[in-house]
Amino acid sequence: MLLSGGIDSATALYLTKRTHGVRALTFEYHGIARRELESARAIASRAGVAEHRLVSLPDLREAADIPGFKLGSLPPTYIPLRNSIFYAFAASMAEETGAVSIVGGHNRDDMKVFDDVSSEFFTAQQAAFRAGSPVLRRNRVHIVRPLRLKNKAEVVALAGRLNVPLEVTWSCHKDGREHCWGCPGCVSRRESFARAGIADPLALTGEKIT
Ligand SMILES: [Zn+2]
């Protein structure tokens, strides 16, 4: 299970843990908000995962931190081919632990923006992993994206039904003790809760991680 501190992966985790034992994998890339890592730890702890592994990738940077990177239509938070790297680590962990599924919390909105979240990409990745590992081939390992048909607001609504601890999630692109409520991540969070008709607990609790 690929776990960030965000609502999407937390929701995918809570959906998956109803039927499977879960190990979580979080990536510490260059410049990631410390609060996002704290949130990932808190979510993994609350969910009771069997293992939460933190992988340090200090050379992996967001496009905004790469001098001269041509963004085109991509957002500055884009990390070049991040999912080819993240899922390779997850596949390695799946081979090591005997996992039968690799789960990512990508939603439908993500698929409109990033090619490395497309069905074409994941079909090819899954085939490559099976080709490269007798264990993954024997286990018929699958890459699973349970939120791929839902937009962000629908994910928030599902999170509410699953009792995901939304109060410990982190959506802000900046670091700090509180969400800034002005960056694209915060704006998207606010809009998604409003469309889902759910009160954001962070607005009520002062964003304390417990
Ligand atoms: Zn923000």
PDB file of C-alpha atoms and ligand atoms in Angstrom:
ATOM      1  CA  MET A   1       0.000   0.000   0.000  1.00  0.00           C
ATOM      2  CA  LEU A   2       1.500   3.309  -1.084  1.00  0.00           C
ATOM      3  CA  LEU A   3       0.737   5.790   1.696  1.00  0.00           C
ATOM      4  CA  SER A   4       1.186   9.549   1.689  1.00  0.00           C
ATOM      5  CA  GLY A   5      -0.315  11.813   4.333  1.00  0.00           C
ATOM      6  CA  GLY A   6      -3.235  12.691   2.069  1.00  0.00           C
ATOM      7  CA  ILE A   7      -6.904  11.770   2.071  1.00  0.00           C
ATOM      8  CA  ASP A   8      -6.764   9.588  -1.054  1.00  0.00           C
ATOM      9  CA  SER A   9      -4.222   7.062   0.131  1.00  0.00           C
ATOM     10  CA  ALA A  10      -5.724   7.039   3.636  1.00  0.00           C
ATOM     11  CA  THR A  11      -9.107   6.183   2.125  1.00  0.00           C
ATOM     12  CA  ALA A  12      -7.621   3.466  -0.075  1.00  0.00           C
ATOM     13  CA  LEU A  13      -5.892   2.068   3.017  1.00  0.00           C
ATOM     14  CA  TYR A  14      -9.091   1.949   5.065  1.00  0.00           C
ATOM     15  CA  LEU A  15     -10.919   0.345   2.133  1.00  0.00           C
ATOM     16  CA  THR A  16      -8.202  -2.285   1.720  1.00  0.00           C
ATOM     17  CA  LYS A  17      -7.788  -3.140   5.389  1.00  0.00           C
ATOM     18  CA  ARG A  18     -11.365  -4.384   5.570  1.00  0.00           C
ATOM     19  CA  THR A  19     -10.369  -7.452   3.560  1.00  0.00           C
ATOM     20  CA  HIS A  20      -6.558  -7.682   3.580  1.00  0.00           C
ATOM     21  CA  GLY A  21      -3.610  -7.414   5.884  1.00  0.00           C
ATOM     22  CA  VAL A  22      -1.767  -4.240   4.905  1.00  0.00           C
ATOM     23  CA  ARG A  23       1.843  -3.081   4.844  1.00  0.00           C
ATOM     24  CA  ALA A  24       2.381   0.591   4.056  1.00  0.00           C
ATOM     25  CA  LEU A  25       5.160   2.312   2.160  1.00  0.00           C
ATOM     26  CA  THR A  26       5.827   6.066   2.307  1.00  0.00           C
ATOM     27  CA  PHE A  27       8.380   7.959   0.241  1.00  0.00           C
ATOM     28  CA  GLU A  28      10.448  10.755   1.692  1.00  0.00           C
ATOM     29  CA  TYR A  29      11.473  12.682  -1.412  1.00  0.00           C
ATOM     30  CA  HIS A  30      13.307  16.004  -1.548  1.00  0.00           C
ATOM     31  CA  GLY A  31      11.345  18.814   0.076  1.00  0.00           C
ATOM     32  CA  ILE A  32       8.319  16.781   1.189  1.00  0.00           C
ATOM     33  CA  ALA A  33       6.421  18.558   3.971  1.00  0.00           C
ATOM     34  CA  ARG A  34       7.460  17.145   7.351  1.00  0.00           C
ATOM     35  CA  ARG A  35       3.831  17.340   8.369  1.00  0.00           C
ATOM     36  CA  GLU A  36       2.899  15.027   5.495  1.00  0.00           C
ATOM     37  CA  LEU A  37       5.302  12.397   6.835  1.00  0.00           C
ATOM     38  CA  GLU A  38       3.880  12.852  10.345  1.00  0.00           C
ATOM     39  CA  SER A  39       0.400  12.376   8.912  1.00  0.00           C
ATOM     40  CA  ALA A  40       1.441   9.215   7.068  1.00  0.00           C
ATOM     41  CA  ARG A  41       2.822   7.810  10.322  1.00  0.00           C
ATOM     42  CA  ALA A  42      -0.345   8.746  12.216  1.00  0.00           C
ATOM     43  CA  ILE A  43      -2.626   7.209   9.567  1.00  0.00           C
ATOM     44  CA  ALA A  44      -0.593   3.989   9.454  1.00  0.00           C
ATOM     45  CA  SER A  45      -0.678   3.770  13.240  1.00  0.00           C
ATOM     46  CA  ARG A  46      -4.431   4.392  13.469  1.00  0.00           C
ATOM     47  CA  ALA A  47      -5.082   1.821  10.735  1.00  0.00           C
ATOM     48  CA  GLY A  48      -2.965  -0.774  12.524  1.00  0.00           C
ATOM     49  CA  VAL A  49      -0.855  -1.756   9.516  1.00  0.00           C
ATOM     50  CA  ALA A  50       1.506  -4.707   9.906  1.00  0.00           C
ATOM     51  CA  GLU A  51       4.454  -2.553   8.834  1.00  0.00           C
ATOM     52  CA  HIS A  52       5.035   1.055   7.796  1.00  0.00           C
ATOM     53  CA  ARG A  53       8.215   1.436   5.812  1.00  0.00           C
ATOM     54  CA  LEU A  54       9.721   4.847   5.059  1.00  0.00           C
ATOM     55  CA  VAL A  55      11.898   5.014   1.937  1.00  0.00           C
ATOM     56  CA  SER A  56      14.294   7.938   1.676  1.00  0.00           C
ATOM     57  CA  LEU A  57      14.734   9.352  -1.830  1.00  0.00           C
ATOM     58  CA  PRO A  58      16.590  12.649  -1.317  1.00  0.00           C
ATOM     59  CA  ASP A  59      17.522  12.968  -4.999  1.00  0.00           C
ATOM     60  CA  LEU A  60      13.915  12.787  -6.184  1.00  0.00           C
ATOM     61  CA  ARG A  61      12.555  16.313  -6.593  1.00  0.00           C
ATOM     62  CA  GLU A  62       9.360  18.064  -7.521  1.00  0.00           C
ATOM     63  CA  ALA A  63       9.493  19.873 -10.853  1.00  0.00           C
ATOM     64  CA  ALA A  64       9.397  23.226  -9.047  1.00  0.00           C
ATOM     65  CA  ASP A  65      12.726  22.311  -7.397  1.00  0.00           C
ATOM     66  CA  ILE A  66      14.439  21.302 -10.665  1.00  0.00           C
ATOM     67  CA  PRO A  67      16.144  24.272 -12.340  1.00  0.00           C
ATOM     68  CA  GLY A  68      15.000  24.731 -15.929  1.00  0.00           C
ATOM     69  CA  PHE A  69      12.341  22.007 -15.846  1.00  0.00           C
ATOM     70  CA  LYS A  70       9.698  22.666 -18.524  1.00  0.00           C
ATOM     71  CA  LEU A  71       6.346  22.116 -16.807  1.00  0.00           C
ATOM     72  CA  GLY A  72       4.066  22.390 -19.824  1.00  0.00           C
ATOM     73  CA  SER A  73       0.582  21.482 -18.555  1.00  0.00           C
ATOM     74  CA  LEU A  74       1.941  19.752 -15.432  1.00  0.00           C
ATOM     75  CA  PRO A  75       1.602  21.231 -11.917  1.00  0.00           C
ATOM     76  CA  PRO A  76       4.800  22.286 -10.064  1.00  0.00           C
ATOM     77  CA  THR A  77       4.275  19.393  -7.629  1.00  0.00           C
ATOM     78  CA  TYR A  78       4.919  16.908 -10.449  1.00  0.00           C
ATOM     79  CA  ILE A  79       7.850  14.566  -9.797  1.00  0.00           C
ATOM     80  CA  PRO A  80       9.309  13.167 -13.033  1.00  0.00           C
ATOM     81  CA  LEU A  81       8.029   9.603 -13.475  1.00  0.00           C
ATOM     82  CA  ARG A  82       7.471   9.250  -9.747  1.00  0.00           C
ATOM     83  CA  ASN A  83       5.153   6.302 -10.034  1.00  0.00           C
ATOM     84  CA  SER A  84       7.636   4.192 -11.987  1.00  0.00           C
ATOM     85  CA  ILE A  85       9.953   4.622  -8.991  1.00  0.00           C
ATOM     86  CA  PHE A  86       7.388   4.330  -6.207  1.00  0.00           C
ATOM     87  CA  TYR A  87       5.761   1.221  -7.633  1.00  0.00           C
ATOM     88  CA  ALA A  88       9.132  -0.433  -8.269  1.00  0.00           C
ATOM     89  CA  PHE A  89       9.853  -0.126  -4.531  1.00  0.00           C
ATOM     90  CA  ALA A  90       6.377  -1.451  -3.769  1.00  0.00           C
ATOM     91  CA  ALA A  91       6.877  -4.407  -6.129  1.00  0.00           C
ATOM     92  CA  SER A  92      10.197  -5.191  -4.471  1.00  0.00           C
ATOM     93  CA  MET A  93       8.456  -5.134  -1.079  1.00  0.00           C
ATOM     94  CA  ALA A  94       5.675  -7.340  -2.480  1.00  0.00           C
ATOM     95  CA  GLU A  95       8.232  -9.906  -3.612  1.00  0.00           C
ATOM     96  CA  GLU A  96       9.934  -9.760  -0.208  1.00  0.00           C
ATOM     97  CA  THR A  97       6.726 -10.124   1.816  1.00  0.00           C
ATOM     98  CA  GLY A  98       4.606 -12.291  -0.491  1.00  0.00           C
ATOM     99  CA  ALA A  99       1.958  -9.592  -1.005  1.00  0.00           C
ATOM    100  CA  VAL A 100      -0.578 -10.291  -3.749  1.00  0.00           C
ATOM    101  CA  SER A 101      -1.667  -6.695  -4.392  1.00  0.00           C
ATOM    102  CA  ILE A 102      -0.014  -3.290  -4.625  1.00  0.00           C
ATOM    103  CA  VAL A 103      -2.540  -0.567  -3.797  1.00  0.00           C
ATOM    104  CA  GLY A 104      -2.440   3.113  -4.737  1.00  0.00           C
ATOM    105  CA  GLY A 105      -4.983   5.805  -3.880  1.00  0.00           C
ATOM    106  CA  HIS A 106      -5.074   7.607  -7.221  1.00  0.00           C
ATOM    107  CA  ASN A 107      -8.403   9.233  -7.980  1.00  0.00           C
ATOM    108  CA  ARG A 108     -10.063  10.073 -11.296  1.00  0.00           C
ATOM    109  CA  ASP A 109      -8.934  13.690 -11.153  1.00  0.00           C
ATOM    110  CA  ASP A 110      -5.265  12.589 -10.936  1.00  0.00           C
ATOM    111  CA  MET A 111      -5.637  10.553 -14.116  1.00  0.00           C
ATOM    112  CA  LYS A 112      -6.568  13.695 -16.050  1.00  0.00           C
ATOM    113  CA  VAL A 113      -3.283  15.347 -15.093  1.00  0.00           C
ATOM    114  CA  PHE A 114      -0.561  12.701 -14.859  1.00  0.00           C
ATOM    115  CA  ASP A 115       0.315  10.089 -17.497  1.00  0.00           C
ATOM    116  CA  ASP A 116       2.020   7.968 -14.840  1.00  0.00           C
ATOM    117  CA  VAL A 117      -1.374   7.418 -13.216  1.00  0.00           C
ATOM    118  CA  SER A 118      -3.004   6.097 -16.404  1.00  0.00           C
ATOM    119  CA  SER A 119      -4.427   2.612 -16.822  1.00  0.00           C
ATOM    120  CA  GLU A 120      -2.042   2.091 -19.723  1.00  0.00           C
ATOM    121  CA  PHE A 121       0.918   2.847 -17.479  1.00  0.00           C
ATOM    122  CA  PHE A 122      -0.190   0.536 -14.644  1.00  0.00           C
ATOM    123  CA  THR A 123      -1.041  -2.327 -17.015  1.00  0.00           C
ATOM    124  CA  ALA A 124       2.484  -2.119 -18.418  1.00  0.00           C
ATOM    125  CA  GLN A 125       4.033  -1.827 -14.927  1.00  0.00           C
ATOM    126  CA  GLN A 126       2.178  -4.868 -13.659  1.00  0.00           C
ATOM    127  CA  ALA A 127       3.263  -6.907 -16.691  1.00  0.00           C
ATOM    128  CA  ALA A 128       6.873  -5.786 -16.212  1.00  0.00           C
ATOM    129  CA  PHE A 129       6.874  -6.776 -12.520  1.00  0.00           C
ATOM    130  CA  ARG A 130       5.490 -10.224 -13.289  1.00  0.00           C
ATOM    131  CA  ALA A 131       8.008 -10.678 -16.099  1.00  0.00           C
ATOM    132  CA  GLY A 132      10.844  -9.717 -13.789  1.00  0.00           C
ATOM    133  CA  SER A 133       9.967 -11.831 -10.745  1.00  0.00           C
ATOM    134  CA  PRO A 134       8.949 -15.504 -10.510  1.00  0.00           C
ATOM    135  CA  VAL A 135       7.430 -14.730  -7.095  1.00  0.00           C
ATOM    136  CA  LEU A 136       5.248 -11.888  -8.405  1.00  0.00           C
ATOM    137  CA  ARG A 137       4.318 -14.053 -11.406  1.00  0.00           C
ATOM    138  CA  ARG A 138       3.343 -16.971  -9.185  1.00  0.00           C
ATOM    139  CA  ASN A 139       1.366 -14.705  -6.853  1.00  0.00           C
ATOM    140  CA  ARG A 140      -0.246 -12.996  -9.867  1.00  0.00           C
ATOM    141  CA  VAL A 141       0.476  -9.684  -8.185  1.00  0.00           C
ATOM    142  CA  HIS A 142      -1.992  -6.950  -9.115  1.00  0.00           C
ATOM    143  CA  ILE A 143      -1.706  -3.192  -9.027  1.00  0.00           C
ATOM    144  CA  VAL A 144      -5.023  -2.072  -7.547  1.00  0.00           C
ATOM    145  CA  ARG A 145      -6.444   1.462  -7.663  1.00  0.00           C
ATOM    146  CA  PRO A 146      -9.746   1.324  -5.794  1.00  0.00           C
ATOM    147  CA  LEU A 147     -10.441   5.067  -6.175  1.00  0.00           C
ATOM    148  CA  ARG A 148      -9.736   5.365  -9.899  1.00  0.00           C
ATOM    149  CA  LEU A 149     -13.388   6.006 -10.809  1.00  0.00           C
ATOM    150  CA  LYS A 150     -14.027   8.582  -8.062  1.00  0.00           C
ATOM    151  CA  ASN A 151     -13.370  12.298  -8.087  1.00  0.00           C
ATOM    152  CA  LYS A 152     -11.913  14.015  -5.022  1.00  0.00           C
ATOM    153  CA  ALA A 153     -15.281  14.884  -3.499  1.00  0.00           C
ATOM    154  CA  GLU A 154     -16.476  11.293  -3.888  1.00  0.00           C
ATOM    155  CA  VAL A 155     -13.290  10.118  -2.167  1.00  0.00           C
ATOM    156  CA  VAL A 156     -13.976  12.455   0.771  1.00  0.00           C
ATOM    157  CA  ALA A 157     -17.545  11.130   1.011  1.00  0.00           C
ATOM    158  CA  LEU A 158     -16.230   7.547   1.032  1.00  0.00           C
ATOM    159  CA  ALA A 159     -13.641   8.485   3.649  1.00  0.00           C
ATOM    160  CA  GLY A 160     -16.464   9.713   5.865  1.00  0.00           C
ATOM    161  CA  ARG A 161     -18.331   6.405   5.510  1.00  0.00           C
ATOM    162  CA  LEU A 162     -15.174   4.402   6.286  1.00  0.00           C
ATOM    163  CA  ASN A 163     -14.342   6.476   9.367  1.00  0.00           C
ATOM    164  CA  VAL A 164     -10.967   7.465   7.957  1.00  0.00           C
ATOM    165  CA  PRO A 165      -9.227   9.675  10.562  1.00  0.00           C
ATOM    166  CA  LEU A 166      -9.481  12.796   8.395  1.00  0.00           C
ATOM    167  CA  GLU A 167      -8.240  14.910  11.294  1.00  0.00           C
ATOM    168  CA  VAL A 168      -4.709  13.505  10.885  1.00  0.00           C
ATOM    169  CA  THR A 169      -4.500  13.798   7.078  1.00  0.00           C
ATOM    170  CA  TRP A 170      -2.410  16.512   5.431  1.00  0.00           C
ATOM    171  CA  SER A 171      -3.317  18.185   2.111  1.00  0.00           C
ATOM    172  CA  CYS A 172      -1.182  21.351   2.132  1.00  0.00           C
ATOM    173  CA  HIS A 173       1.720  21.654  -0.294  1.00  0.00           C
ATOM    174  CA  LYS A 174       3.614  23.746   2.246  1.00  0.00           C
ATOM    175  CA  ASP A 175       5.045  22.781   5.608  1.00  0.00           C
ATOM    176  CA  GLY A 176       3.985  24.222   8.941  1.00  0.00           C
ATOM    177  CA  ARG A 177       1.860  23.459  11.948  1.00  0.00           C
ATOM    178  CA  GLU A 178      -1.377  24.235  10.121  1.00  0.00           C
ATOM    179  CA  HIS A 179      -2.735  24.108   6.588  1.00  0.00           C
ATOM    180  CA  CYS A 180      -2.200  27.417   4.766  1.00  0.00           C
ATOM    181  CA  TRP A 181      -5.660  27.187   3.123  1.00  0.00           C
ATOM    182  CA  GLY A 182      -4.330  29.100   0.111  1.00  0.00           C
ATOM    183  CA  CYS A 183      -2.251  26.589  -1.914  1.00  0.00           C
ATOM    184  CA  PRO A 184      -3.787  24.315  -4.599  1.00  0.00           C
ATOM    185  CA  GLY A 185      -3.785  21.351  -2.185  1.00  0.00           C
ATOM    186  CA  CYS A 186      -5.688  23.308   0.452  1.00  0.00           C
ATOM    187  CA  VAL A 187      -8.123  24.826  -2.059  1.00  0.00           C
ATOM    188  CA  SER A 188      -8.861  21.362  -3.460  1.00  0.00           C
ATOM    189  CA  ARG A 189      -9.401  20.014   0.077  1.00  0.00           C
ATOM    190  CA  ARG A 190     -11.828  22.783   0.975  1.00  0.00           C
ATOM    191  CA  GLU A 191     -13.804  22.369  -2.273  1.00  0.00           C
ATOM    192  CA  SER A 192     -13.935  18.584  -1.962  1.00  0.00           C
ATOM    193  CA  PHE A 193     -15.298  18.636   1.603  1.00  0.00           C
ATOM    194  CA  ALA A 194     -17.875  21.241   0.575  1.00  0.00           C
ATOM    195  CA  ARG A 195     -19.018  19.179  -2.424  1.00  0.00           C
ATOM    196  CA  ALA A 196     -19.114  16.015  -0.301  1.00  0.00           C
ATOM    197  CA  GLY A 197     -21.219  17.795   2.324  1.00  0.00           C
ATOM    198  CA  ILE A 198     -18.792  16.846   5.109  1.00  0.00           C
ATOM    199  CA  ALA A 199     -17.332  19.205   7.712  1.00  0.00           C
ATOM    200  CA  ASP A 200     -13.529  19.175   7.651  1.00  0.00           C
ATOM    201  CA  PRO A 201     -12.421  18.154  11.160  1.00  0.00           C
ATOM    202  CA  LEU A 202      -9.249  20.217  10.785  1.00  0.00           C
ATOM    203  CA  ALA A 203     -11.355  23.341  10.843  1.00  0.00           C
ATOM    204  CA  LEU A 204     -12.813  22.124  14.145  1.00  0.00           C
ATOM    205  CA  THR A 205      -9.839  20.625  15.966  1.00  0.00           C
ATOM    206  CA  GLY A 206      -7.079  23.098  15.227  1.00  0.00           C
ATOM    207  CA  GLU A 207      -5.240  20.351  13.318  1.00  0.00           C
ATOM    208  CA  LYS A 208      -3.675  18.567  16.263  1.00  0.00           C
ATOM    209  CA  ILE A 209      -2.190  15.174  15.480  1.00  0.00           C
ATOM    210  CA  THR A 210      -2.769  12.836  18.400  1.00  0.00           C
TER     211      THR A 210
HETATM  212 ZN    ZN B   1      -1.793  24.842   1.727  1.00  0.00          ZN
END
